[in-house]
Coordinates of N, CA and C in Angstrom, one line a residue:
M144 N 0.8 -1.2 0.0 CA 0.0 0.0 0.1 C 0.8 1.4 -0.1
N145 N 0.3 2.1 -0.7 CA 1.5 3.4 -0.7 C 0.3 4.7 0.0
T146 N 1.4 5.6 0.4 CA 0.7 6.8 1.1 C 1.5 7.8 0.7
T147 N 1.0 8.9 0.3 CA 1.4 10.2 -0.2 C 2.3 11.0 0.7
T148 N 3.2 11.7 0.7 CA 4.0 12.5 1.4 C 3.1 13.5 1.8
A149 N 3.2 13.9 3.1 CA 2.9 14.9 4.1 C 1.2 14.6 3.8
Q150 N 0.9 13.2 4.1 CA -0.4 12.6 4.2 C -0.8 12.4 5.6
D151 N -2.2 12.8 6.1 CA -2.8 12.3 7.3 C -2.7 11.1 7.5
K152 N -2.0 10.3 8.4 CA -2.0 8.9 8.6 C -3.7 8.2 8.8
R153 N -4.5 8.9 9.0 CA -5.9 8.5 9.3 C -6.1 8.0 7.8
L154 N -5.8 8.8 6.7 CA -6.1 8.4 5.3 C -5.1 7.6 4.6
I155 N -5.4 6.9 3.7 CA -4.5 5.9 3.0 C -4.9 6.0 1.7
A156 N -3.9 6.1 0.8 CA -4.2 6.0 -0.8 C -3.8 4.2 -1.0
L157 N -4.6 3.6 -1.5 CA -4.6 2.0 -1.8 C -3.6 1.8 -3.1
S158 N -3.6 2.9 -4.0 CA -2.8 2.8 -5.2 C -2.1 4.2 -5.6
D159 N -1.2 4.4 -6.3 CA -0.7 5.7 -6.7 C -1.9 6.3 -7.8
E160 N -2.6 5.5 -8.4 CA -3.7 5.8 -9.4 C -4.8 6.5 -8.9
D161 N -4.8 6.2 -7.4 CA -6.4 6.7 -7.1 C -6.5 7.8 -6.8
N162 N -7.8 8.6 -6.9 CA -8.0 9.9 -6.9 C -8.7 10.2 -5.7
V163 N -9.2 9.3 -4.9 CA -9.5 9.0 -3.5 C -8.7 8.4 -2.6
L164 N -8.8 8.8 -1.1 CA -8.2 8.2 -0.2 C -9.2 7.7 0.8
I165 N -8.6 6.3 1.4 CA -9.6 5.9 2.3 C -9.3 6.1 3.8
C166 N -10.4 6.2 4.5 CA -10.3 6.7 5.9 C -10.0 5.3 6.7
C167 N -9.1 5.2 7.5 CA -8.6 4.0 8.2 C -9.0 4.4 9.8
R168 N -9.1 5.4 10.2 CA -9.5 5.9 11.5 C -10.7 6.9 11.4
P169 N -11.7 6.7 12.1 CA -12.8 7.8 12.2 C -12.0 9.2 12.2
I170 N -12.7 10.2 11.3 CA -12.4 11.5 11.5 C -13.9 12.4 11.8
K171 N -13.8 13.3 12.9 CA -14.7 14.0 13.3 C -14.9 15.2 12.2
A172 N -16.2 15.7 12.0 CA -16.8 17.0 11.1 C -15.7 18.0 12.0
N173 N -15.0 18.8 11.2 CA -14.2 20.0 11.6 C -12.9 19.9 12.0
E174 N -12.6 18.4 12.0 CA -11.1 18.3 12.1 C -10.1 18.7 11.1
V175 N -8.8 19.1 11.1 CA -8.2 19.2 10.3 C -7.3 18.1 10.0
V176 N -7.2 18.0 8.7 CA -6.3 16.9 8.1 C -5.3 17.4 7.0
M177 N -4.3 16.5 6.8 CA -3.3 16.9 5.6 C -3.5 15.9 4.5
I178 N -3.8 16.4 3.3 CA -4.1 15.9 2.1 C -3.0 16.5 1.0
N179 N -2.0 15.7 0.4 CA -1.1 15.8 -0.5 C -0.3 17.3 0.1
G180 N -0.1 17.4 1.3 CA 0.5 18.5 1.9 C -0.1 19.6 2.2
T181 N -1.6 19.4 2.0 CA -2.5 20.9 2.2 C -3.2 20.4 3.5
E182 N -3.2 21.4 4.7 CA -3.9 21.2 5.6 C -5.4 21.7 5.1
M183 N -6.4 20.9 5.7 CA -7.8 21.5 5.4 C -8.6 21.0 6.6
Q184 N -9.7 21.8 6.7 CA -10.8 21.3 7.7 C -11.9 20.4 7.1
L185 N -12.1 19.2 7.6 CA -13.2 18.4 6.6 C -14.8 19.2 7.4
S186 N -15.6 19.3 6.3 CA -16.9 19.8 6.9 C -17.9 18.7 7.1
T187 N -17.7 17.5 7.3 CA -18.2 16.3 7.4 C -17.8 15.2 8.2
A188 N -18.2 14.2 9.3 CA -17.3 13.4 9.7 C -17.4 12.2 8.8
I189 N -16.1 11.6 8.7 CA -15.7 10.5 7.9 C -15.4 9.2 8.7
G190 N -16.3 8.3 8.1 CA -16.3 7.0 8.8 C -15.2 6.0 8.2
V191 N -14.8 5.0 9.1 CA -13.6 4.2 8.5 C -14.4 3.5 7.2
G192 N -13.5 3.3 6.4 CA -13.7 2.8 5.0 C -14.2 3.7 4.2
H193 N -14.7 4.8 4.4 CA -15.4 6.1 3.4 C -14.2 6.3 2.6
K194 N -14.7 7.1 1.6 CA -13.6 7.7 0.6 C -13.8 9.3 1.0
V195 N -12.4 10.0 0.8 CA -12.2 11.2 0.6 C -11.6 11.7 -0.6
A196 N -11.7 12.6 -1.2 CA -11.2 13.2 -2.5 C -9.6 13.5 -2.2
R197 N -9.1 12.8 -3.1 CA -7.4 13.2 -3.0 C -6.9 14.5 -3.7
Q198 N -8.2 14.7 -4.5 CA -7.7 15.9 -5.2 C -9.3 16.4 -5.8
A199 N -9.2 17.5 -6.6 CA -10.4 17.9 -7.1 C -10.9 17.1 -8.3
I200 N -12.1 16.6 -8.2 CA -12.5 15.7 -9.1 C -13.9 16.3 -10.0
T201 N -13.9 16.4 -11.2 CA -14.8 17.1 -12.0 C -15.8 16.2 -12.3
K202 N -17.0 16.8 -12.4 CA -18.4 16.0 -12.8 C -18.2 15.0 -13.9
G203 N -18.3 14.0 -13.8 CA -18.4 12.8 -14.9 C -16.9 12.1 -15.0
E204 N -15.8 12.6 -14.1 CA -14.4 11.9 -13.8 C -15.0 10.5 -13.1
K205 N -14.1 9.7 -13.5 CA -14.2 8.6 -12.9 C -13.5 8.5 -11.6
I206 N -14.1 8.0 -10.6 CA -13.4 7.7 -9.1 C -12.7 6.5 -9.4
V207 N -11.6 6.7 -8.9 CA -10.5 5.5 -9.1 C -9.9 5.1 -7.7
R208 N -10.1 3.6 -7.1 CA -9.9 3.0 -6.0 C -9.1 1.8 -6.1
C209 N -8.0 2.1 -5.6 CA -7.1 0.2 -5.7 C -6.6 0.4 -7.3
G210 N -6.9 1.6 -8.0 CA -6.1 1.7 -9.4 C -7.2 1.2 -10.3
M211 N -8.6 1.0 -10.0 CA -9.5 1.0 -10.7 C -10.6 1.6 -10.7
P212 N -11.2 2.1 -11.7 CA -12.6 2.9 -11.7 C -13.5 2.2 -11.0
I213 N -14.3 2.8 -10.4 CA -15.6 2.3 -9.5 C -16.7 3.1 -9.6
G214 N -16.8 4.0 -10.6 CA -17.8 4.9 -11.0 C -17.4 6.0 -11.7
S215 N -18.3 7.1 -11.6 CA -18.1 8.3 -12.0 C -18.9 9.5 -10.9
A216 N -18.4 10.6 -10.9 CA -18.7 11.9 -10.0 C -20.0 12.4 -10.7
T217 N -21.0 12.6 -10.0 CA -22.0 13.1 -10.2 C -22.3 14.6 -10.4
V218 N -21.2 15.3 -9.4 CA -21.2 16.7 -9.3 C -19.7 17.0 -9.2
E219 N -19.2 17.9 -9.1 CA -17.8 18.5 -8.7 C -17.6 18.2 -7.2
I220 N -16.5 17.6 -7.1 CA -16.0 17.1 -5.8 C -14.8 17.8 -5.4
A221 N -15.0 18.6 -4.3 CA -13.5 19.5 -3.9 C -12.6 18.5 -3.3
L222 N -11.4 19.0 -3.3 CA -10.3 17.9 -2.4 C -10.7 18.0 -1.3
G223 N -10.7 16.8 -0.6 CA -11.2 16.7 0.9 C -12.5 16.3 1.0
Q224 N -13.3 16.5 0.0 CA -14.7 16.2 0.5 C -15.1 14.7 0.3
H225 N -15.9 14.4 1.2 CA -16.4 12.8 1.3 C -16.8 12.4 -0.2
V226 N -16.7 11.4 -0.5 CA -16.9 10.6 -1.7 C -17.8 9.6 -1.2
H227 N -19.2 9.6 -1.6 CA -20.0 8.4 -1.4 C -21.1 8.5 -2.4
M228 N -22.1 7.6 -2.0 CA -23.4 7.6 -2.9 C -23.9 9.0 -3.1
H229 N -23.7 10.1 -2.4 CA -24.4 11.6 -2.7 C -23.8 11.9 -3.9
N230 N -22.6 11.6 -4.3 CA -21.9 12.3 -5.2 C -21.0 11.6 -6.5
I231 N -21.4 10.2 -6.2 CA -20.9 9.4 -7.3 C -22.0 8.2 -7.7
K232 N -21.8 7.8 -8.8 CA -22.7 6.8 -9.1 C -21.9 5.8 -9.9
S233 N -22.4 4.4 -9.7 CA -21.5 3.4 -10.2 C -21.8 3.4 -11.7
D234 N -20.7 2.7 -12.5 CA -21.1 2.7 -14.0 C -21.3 1.2 -14.2
Y235 N -21.5 0.7 -13.6 CA -21.6 -1.1 -13.8 C -22.9 -1.6 -13.0
M236 N -23.5 -0.9 -12.2 CA -24.7 -1.5 -11.6 C -25.6 0.0 -11.1
P237 N -26.8 -0.3 -11.0 CA -27.5 0.8 -10.5 C -27.3 1.0 -9.0
S238 N -27.5 2.1 -8.4 CA -27.1 2.5 -7.2 C -28.3 2.5 -6.5
H239 N -28.5 2.0 -5.2 CA -29.9 2.2 -4.3 C -29.2 3.1 -3.4
D240 N -30.5 3.9 -2.9 CA -30.2 4.5 -1.6 C -31.7 4.4 -1.0
R241 N -31.7 5.2 0.0 CA -33.1 5.3 0.9 C -34.1 5.8 0.0
H242 N -34.0 6.7 -1.0 CA -34.9 7.5 -2.0 C -35.0 6.7 -3.0
A243 N -34.8 5.6 -3.4 CA -35.1 4.6 -4.2 C -36.6 4.0 -4.2
V244 N -37.2 4.1 -5.2 CA -38.6 3.4 -5.4 C -38.5 2.1 -5.7
Q245 N -39.2 1.1 -5.2 CA -39.1 -0.4 -5.8 C -39.3 -0.1 -6.9
G246 N -38.5 -1.0 -7.9 CA -38.6 -1.2 -9.6 C -38.3 0.2 -10.2
K247 N -37.9 1.3 -9.5 CA -37.5 2.7 -10.1 C -36.2 3.2 -9.4
I248 N -35.3 3.3 -10.4 CA -34.0 3.8 -9.9 C -33.6 4.8 -10.7

């Protein structure tokens, strides 16, 4: 596994190609983290296993984790922003959330 220089130890890059970091220890909202040498305050809490943008990601850009695309950004995602079902979609299967109506996605 790789980590980026000047990277918060609570966040890890699984591959050099990844544009997201994986949270390996809980981070509370408003805590300061270091991402790619930039200190920033996170606006939301990030749970273990969740993703944070390693860089700014444009709408439609592939989300890359473990060196493989896992979906596409549905909106612009800023550096350090939580990356999850609210701002990405799978390119391979329908995404389900609590707002999905049975039979309609």
